[in-house]
């Protein structure tokens, strides 16, 4: 992660793009990049989405890269680390979705009662 | 990243949620979680987005965690690593957006010519 | 549409919300509301999405309403009408996706060649 | 709206695209098209978003058209009308956001208490 953060910072500074990268704008850019992942899957069946041809996989890898870049940059700007935030959130989710209640159900935790 | 991947896998297996987590569905869930980040910023000015109150920051940290969880799980399912994908994409972007052409401009690379 | 536009304008003015509703912010709000539709479908199979229980349908109707409200307001702010824009776009799509080439294929028009 | 619905139905049938257009998939496509609107605004200031050049406006009009097409088709598939859904939602929002409480505030209705 540290290497990635440095590479992103250098890339931004060399292009003088700091001025565009407010957290608000980065959140928008993040959503645009995620939509480019979704676009690859929108007309596929769930089954087809499990066995993608190599070419499509290579394209999706690039989109996942873009999402990770903006997520890292947004988090960094807010003084956060996405990997640490994810670990904390898994711990929170373990409380919100107790295994015995949640097993095999896709419902939201607010629907358990 | 390895710790995070294991924690996510254990969480999913304990709840028997594998059945819902096709790449197609994970892409959808990823987009829903990103929108929860966007929701925090939608009515803020860019300036306000730079100086968030602690409480809001804590909420956004959870959303960033959720995005990172689904991104890691989606990537993992496709045999990919989001951090590696991001590093490769920075290298690609360095070619697509040459520093001397891109400096201070927010336009898409297809608009350079 | 004219009734809807008036109702939205009155609603906004009574709450003095014009100040928040720049086209940029409305585009963000639109994306957040669409994600609330997506959230209803993310863990359903395609088949399940065809036969929703009444209660879920009522919730989705509200989300569709929200999307239509922001779409109308955004379009209005740019001097546009979403229904007219959609009619023009159907005509454009008829050129981009000739029936004989596109029949039964979900690929993007750029992939025809 | 009736004209638009007919034009969309004819367009879909001529291309035999019914098979791809489950409500789940249409929700995904809707989110992808909204992201294409967001992309136009992501690096603009709020002020710039108020005064777009003609060329950009023409592009955004096409994206608004695409969003309206998928919204209409999704609603239609669920037996709903987006304009009627929006009118009902404005009435609901009038209750949720009483003018005297909401005036000049961008907070969510759940934050009023």
PDB file of C-alpha atoms in Angstrom, chain C residues 1 3-4 7-8 11 14-17 19-20 22-25 27 30-31 34 37-38 41-46 49-50 52 57 60-62 64-69 71 74-75 78 80 82-90 92-94 97-99 102-106 112, chain D residues 1 3-4 7-8 11 14-17 19-20 22-25 27 30-31 34 37-38 41-46 49-50 52 57 60-62 64-69 71 74-75 78 80 82-90 92-94 97-99 102-106 112:
ATOM      1  CA  UNK C   1     -44.376  16.610 -17.043  1.00  0.00           C
ATOM      2  CA  UNK C   3     -47.262  19.476 -13.417  1.00  0.00           C
ATOM      3  CA  UNK C   4     -44.269  17.565 -12.107  1.00  0.00           C
ATOM      4  CA  UNK C   7     -44.469  20.657  -8.064  1.00  0.00           C
ATOM      5  CA  UNK C   8     -40.694  20.183  -7.825  1.00  0.00           C
ATOM      6  CA  UNK C  11     -41.051  22.149  -3.186  1.00  0.00           C
ATOM      7  CA  UNK C  14     -40.414  26.568  -0.067  1.00  0.00           C
ATOM      8  CA  UNK C  15     -37.358  24.946   1.511  1.00  0.00           C
ATOM      9  CA  UNK C  16     -34.804  27.405   0.113  1.00  0.00           C
ATOM     10  CA  UNK C  17     -32.819  24.530  -1.348  1.00  0.00           C
ATOM     11  CA  UNK C  19     -28.483  27.072  -3.066  1.00  0.00           C
ATOM     12  CA  UNK C  20     -27.550  23.365  -2.887  1.00  0.00           C
ATOM     13  CA  UNK C  22     -26.141  23.106  -8.749  1.00  0.00           C
ATOM     14  CA  UNK C  23     -26.118  20.760 -11.757  1.00  0.00           C
ATOM     15  CA  UNK C  24     -22.983  19.122 -10.305  1.00  0.00           C
ATOM     16  CA  UNK C  25     -24.708  18.366  -7.001  1.00  0.00           C
ATOM     17  CA  UNK C  27     -25.872  14.733 -10.790  1.00  0.00           C
ATOM     18  CA  UNK C  30     -29.208  11.368  -8.997  1.00  0.00           C
ATOM     19  CA  UNK C  31     -26.494   8.718  -8.758  1.00  0.00           C
ATOM     20  CA  UNK C  34     -30.219   5.194  -8.558  1.00  0.00           C
ATOM     21  CA  UNK C  37     -32.855   1.128  -6.763  1.00  0.00           C
ATOM     22  CA  UNK C  38     -29.824  -1.082  -7.430  1.00  0.00           C
ATOM     23  CA  UNK C  41     -31.875  -5.893  -6.851  1.00  0.00           C
ATOM     24  CA  UNK C  42     -28.281  -6.687  -5.889  1.00  0.00           C
ATOM     25  CA  UNK C  43     -28.835 -10.096  -4.272  1.00  0.00           C
ATOM     26  CA  UNK C  44     -31.829 -11.181  -6.349  1.00  0.00           C
ATOM     27  CA  UNK C  45     -31.576 -13.509  -9.303  1.00  0.00           C
ATOM     28  CA  UNK C  46     -32.804 -12.099 -12.599  1.00  0.00           C
ATOM     29  CA  UNK C  49     -36.350  -9.489 -10.068  1.00  0.00           C
ATOM     30  CA  UNK C  50     -39.249 -10.222 -12.446  1.00  0.00           C
ATOM     31  CA  UNK C  52     -41.301  -8.807  -6.754  1.00  0.00           C
ATOM     32  CA  UNK C  57     -42.486  -2.968  -5.375  1.00  0.00           C
ATOM     33  CA  UNK C  60     -38.919   0.625  -5.516  1.00  0.00           C
ATOM     34  CA  UNK C  61     -41.712   2.887  -6.765  1.00  0.00           C
ATOM     35  CA  UNK C  62     -40.556   5.502  -4.264  1.00  0.00           C
ATOM     36  CA  UNK C  64     -37.998   5.481  -9.072  1.00  0.00           C
ATOM     37  CA  UNK C  65     -39.896   8.600  -8.030  1.00  0.00           C
ATOM     38  CA  UNK C  66     -36.747  10.062  -6.451  1.00  0.00           C
ATOM     39  CA  UNK C  67     -34.668   9.336  -9.556  1.00  0.00           C
ATOM     40  CA  UNK C  68     -37.309  10.959 -11.771  1.00  0.00           C
ATOM     41  CA  UNK C  69     -37.443  14.021  -9.494  1.00  0.00           C
ATOM     42  CA  UNK C  71     -33.534  13.834 -13.375  1.00  0.00           C
ATOM     43  CA  UNK C  74     -31.256  18.505 -13.440  1.00  0.00           C
ATOM     44  CA  UNK C  75     -32.660  18.574 -16.971  1.00  0.00           C
ATOM     45  CA  UNK C  78     -29.954  22.837 -18.110  1.00  0.00           C
ATOM     46  CA  UNK C  80     -33.809  20.376 -21.152  1.00  0.00           C
ATOM     47  CA  UNK C  82     -36.003  14.372 -20.075  1.00  0.00           C
ATOM     48  CA  UNK C  83     -38.875  12.958 -22.137  1.00  0.00           C
ATOM     49  CA  UNK C  84     -37.856  14.925 -25.233  1.00  0.00           C
ATOM     50  CA  UNK C  85     -34.198  14.005 -24.657  1.00  0.00           C
ATOM     51  CA  UNK C  86     -35.195  10.329 -24.459  1.00  0.00           C
ATOM     52  CA  UNK C  87     -37.193  10.486 -27.703  1.00  0.00           C
ATOM     53  CA  UNK C  88     -34.232  12.047 -29.517  1.00  0.00           C
ATOM     54  CA  UNK C  89     -31.932   9.402 -28.048  1.00  0.00           C
ATOM     55  CA  UNK C  90     -34.131   6.526 -29.234  1.00  0.00           C
ATOM     56  CA  UNK C  92     -29.992   8.184 -32.363  1.00  0.00           C
ATOM     57  CA  UNK C  93     -29.825   4.626 -31.003  1.00  0.00           C
ATOM     58  CA  UNK C  94     -31.758   3.379 -34.020  1.00  0.00           C
ATOM     59  CA  UNK C  97     -27.639  -0.110 -33.313  1.00  0.00           C
ATOM     60  CA  UNK C  98     -29.071  -1.167 -36.694  1.00  0.00           C
ATOM     61  CA  UNK C  99     -31.666  -3.885 -36.042  1.00  0.00           C
ATOM     62  CA  UNK C 102     -27.768  -5.772 -33.158  1.00  0.00           C
ATOM     63  CA  UNK C 103     -30.386  -8.515 -33.128  1.00  0.00           C
ATOM     64  CA  UNK C 104     -29.963 -10.761 -30.104  1.00  0.00           C
ATOM     65  CA  UNK C 105     -26.567  -9.311 -29.201  1.00  0.00           C
ATOM     66  CA  UNK C 106     -25.820  -7.407 -26.022  1.00  0.00           C
ATOM     67  CA  UNK C 112     -19.804  -4.479 -34.199  1.00  0.00           C
TER      68      UNK C 112
ATOM     69  CA  UNK D   1     -44.779   9.463 -22.048  1.00  0.00           C
ATOM     70  CA  UNK D   3     -45.152   7.888 -27.251  1.00  0.00           C
ATOM     71  CA  UNK D   4     -41.838   7.307 -25.501  1.00  0.00           C
ATOM     72  CA  UNK D   7     -40.857   3.916 -29.180  1.00  0.00           C
ATOM     73  CA  UNK D   8     -38.757   2.082 -26.576  1.00  0.00           C
ATOM     74  CA  UNK D  11     -36.783  -0.523 -30.434  1.00  0.00           C
ATOM     75  CA  UNK D  14     -36.827  -5.151 -33.284  1.00  0.00           C
ATOM     76  CA  UNK D  15     -33.462  -6.062 -31.741  1.00  0.00           C
ATOM     77  CA  UNK D  16     -34.713  -9.041 -29.726  1.00  0.00           C
ATOM     78  CA  UNK D  17     -33.237  -7.529 -26.577  1.00  0.00           C
ATOM     79  CA  UNK D  19     -33.970 -11.490 -23.118  1.00  0.00           C
ATOM     80  CA  UNK D  20     -31.315  -9.194 -21.580  1.00  0.00           C
ATOM     81  CA  UNK D  22     -34.636  -8.189 -16.639  1.00  0.00           C
ATOM     82  CA  UNK D  23     -35.383  -5.547 -13.982  1.00  0.00           C
ATOM     83  CA  UNK D  24     -32.070  -6.450 -12.330  1.00  0.00           C
ATOM     84  CA  UNK D  25     -30.099  -5.790 -15.507  1.00  0.00           C
ATOM     85  CA  UNK D  27     -31.195  -1.272 -12.816  1.00  0.00           C
ATOM     86  CA  UNK D  30     -29.516   2.749 -15.401  1.00  0.00           C
ATOM     87  CA  UNK D  31     -26.638   3.196 -12.946  1.00  0.00           C
ATOM     88  CA  UNK D  34     -26.146   7.997 -14.697  1.00  0.00           C
ATOM     89  CA  UNK D  37     -23.757  12.157 -16.605  1.00  0.00           C
ATOM     90  CA  UNK D  38     -21.628  12.333 -13.449  1.00  0.00           C
ATOM     91  CA  UNK D  41     -19.406  17.079 -13.941  1.00  0.00           C
ATOM     92  CA  UNK D  42     -16.698  15.388 -11.873  1.00  0.00           C
ATOM     93  CA  UNK D  43     -13.888  17.903 -12.390  1.00  0.00           C
ATOM     94  CA  UNK D  44     -16.031  21.020 -12.805  1.00  0.00           C
ATOM     95  CA  UNK D  45     -16.652  23.489 -10.015  1.00  0.00           C
ATOM     96  CA  UNK D  46     -20.294  23.979  -9.070  1.00  0.00           C
ATOM     97  CA  UNK D  49     -21.580  23.285 -13.928  1.00  0.00           C
ATOM     98  CA  UNK D  50     -24.087  26.158 -14.179  1.00  0.00           C
ATOM     99  CA  UNK D  52     -21.848  24.660 -19.774  1.00  0.00           C
ATOM    100  CA  UNK D  57     -24.715  20.422 -23.112  1.00  0.00           C
ATOM    101  CA  UNK D  60     -25.278  15.637 -21.527  1.00  0.00           C
ATOM    102  CA  UNK D  61     -28.666  15.815 -23.251  1.00  0.00           C
ATOM    103  CA  UNK D  62     -27.887  12.429 -24.825  1.00  0.00           C
ATOM    104  CA  UNK D  64     -30.103  12.316 -19.843  1.00  0.00           C
ATOM    105  CA  UNK D  65     -31.982  10.686 -22.704  1.00  0.00           C
ATOM    106  CA  UNK D  66     -30.324   7.337 -21.976  1.00  0.00           C
ATOM    107  CA  UNK D  67     -31.160   7.565 -18.279  1.00  0.00           C
ATOM    108  CA  UNK D  68     -34.774   8.409 -19.077  1.00  0.00           C
ATOM    109  CA  UNK D  69     -34.998   5.483 -21.519  1.00  0.00           C
ATOM    110  CA  UNK D  71     -35.873   4.484 -16.168  1.00  0.00           C
ATOM    111  CA  UNK D  74     -37.568  -0.420 -15.826  1.00  0.00           C
ATOM    112  CA  UNK D  75     -40.680   1.288 -14.475  1.00  0.00           C
ATOM    113  CA  UNK D  78     -42.680  -3.244 -13.007  1.00  0.00           C
ATOM    114  CA  UNK D  80     -45.104   1.692 -12.989  1.00  0.00           C
ATOM    115  CA  UNK D  82     -41.922   7.296 -13.594  1.00  0.00           C
ATOM    116  CA  UNK D  83     -43.827  10.587 -13.842  1.00  0.00           C
ATOM    117  CA  UNK D  84     -46.641   9.329 -11.603  1.00  0.00           C
ATOM    118  CA  UNK D  85     -44.104   7.815  -9.193  1.00  0.00           C
ATOM    119  CA  UNK D  86     -42.336  11.185  -9.010  1.00  0.00           C
ATOM    120  CA  UNK D  87     -45.548  13.081  -8.303  1.00  0.00           C
ATOM    121  CA  UNK D  88     -46.391  10.686  -5.456  1.00  0.00           C
ATOM    122  CA  UNK D  89     -42.853  11.040  -4.108  1.00  0.00           C
ATOM    123  CA  UNK D  90     -43.022  14.833  -4.070  1.00  0.00           C
ATOM    124  CA  UNK D  92     -44.340  12.067   0.434  1.00  0.00           C
ATOM    125  CA  UNK D  93     -41.287  14.375   0.619  1.00  0.00           C
ATOM    126  CA  UNK D  94     -43.544  17.261   1.630  1.00  0.00           C
ATOM    127  CA  UNK D  97     -39.279  17.459   4.980  1.00  0.00           C
ATOM    128  CA  UNK D  98     -41.671  20.015   6.519  1.00  0.00           C
ATOM    129  CA  UNK D  99     -40.801  23.414   5.013  1.00  0.00           C
ATOM    130  CA  UNK D 102     -35.998  21.885   6.337  1.00  0.00           C
ATOM    131  CA  UNK D 103     -35.580  25.491   5.240  1.00  0.00           C
ATOM    132  CA  UNK D 104     -32.020  26.184   4.144  1.00  0.00           C
ATOM    133  CA  UNK D 105     -30.718  22.881   5.512  1.00  0.00           C
ATOM    134  CA  UNK D 106     -29.238  20.102   3.435  1.00  0.00           C
ATOM    135  CA  UNK D 112     -33.939  16.738  12.229  1.00  0.00           C
TER     136      UNK D 112
END
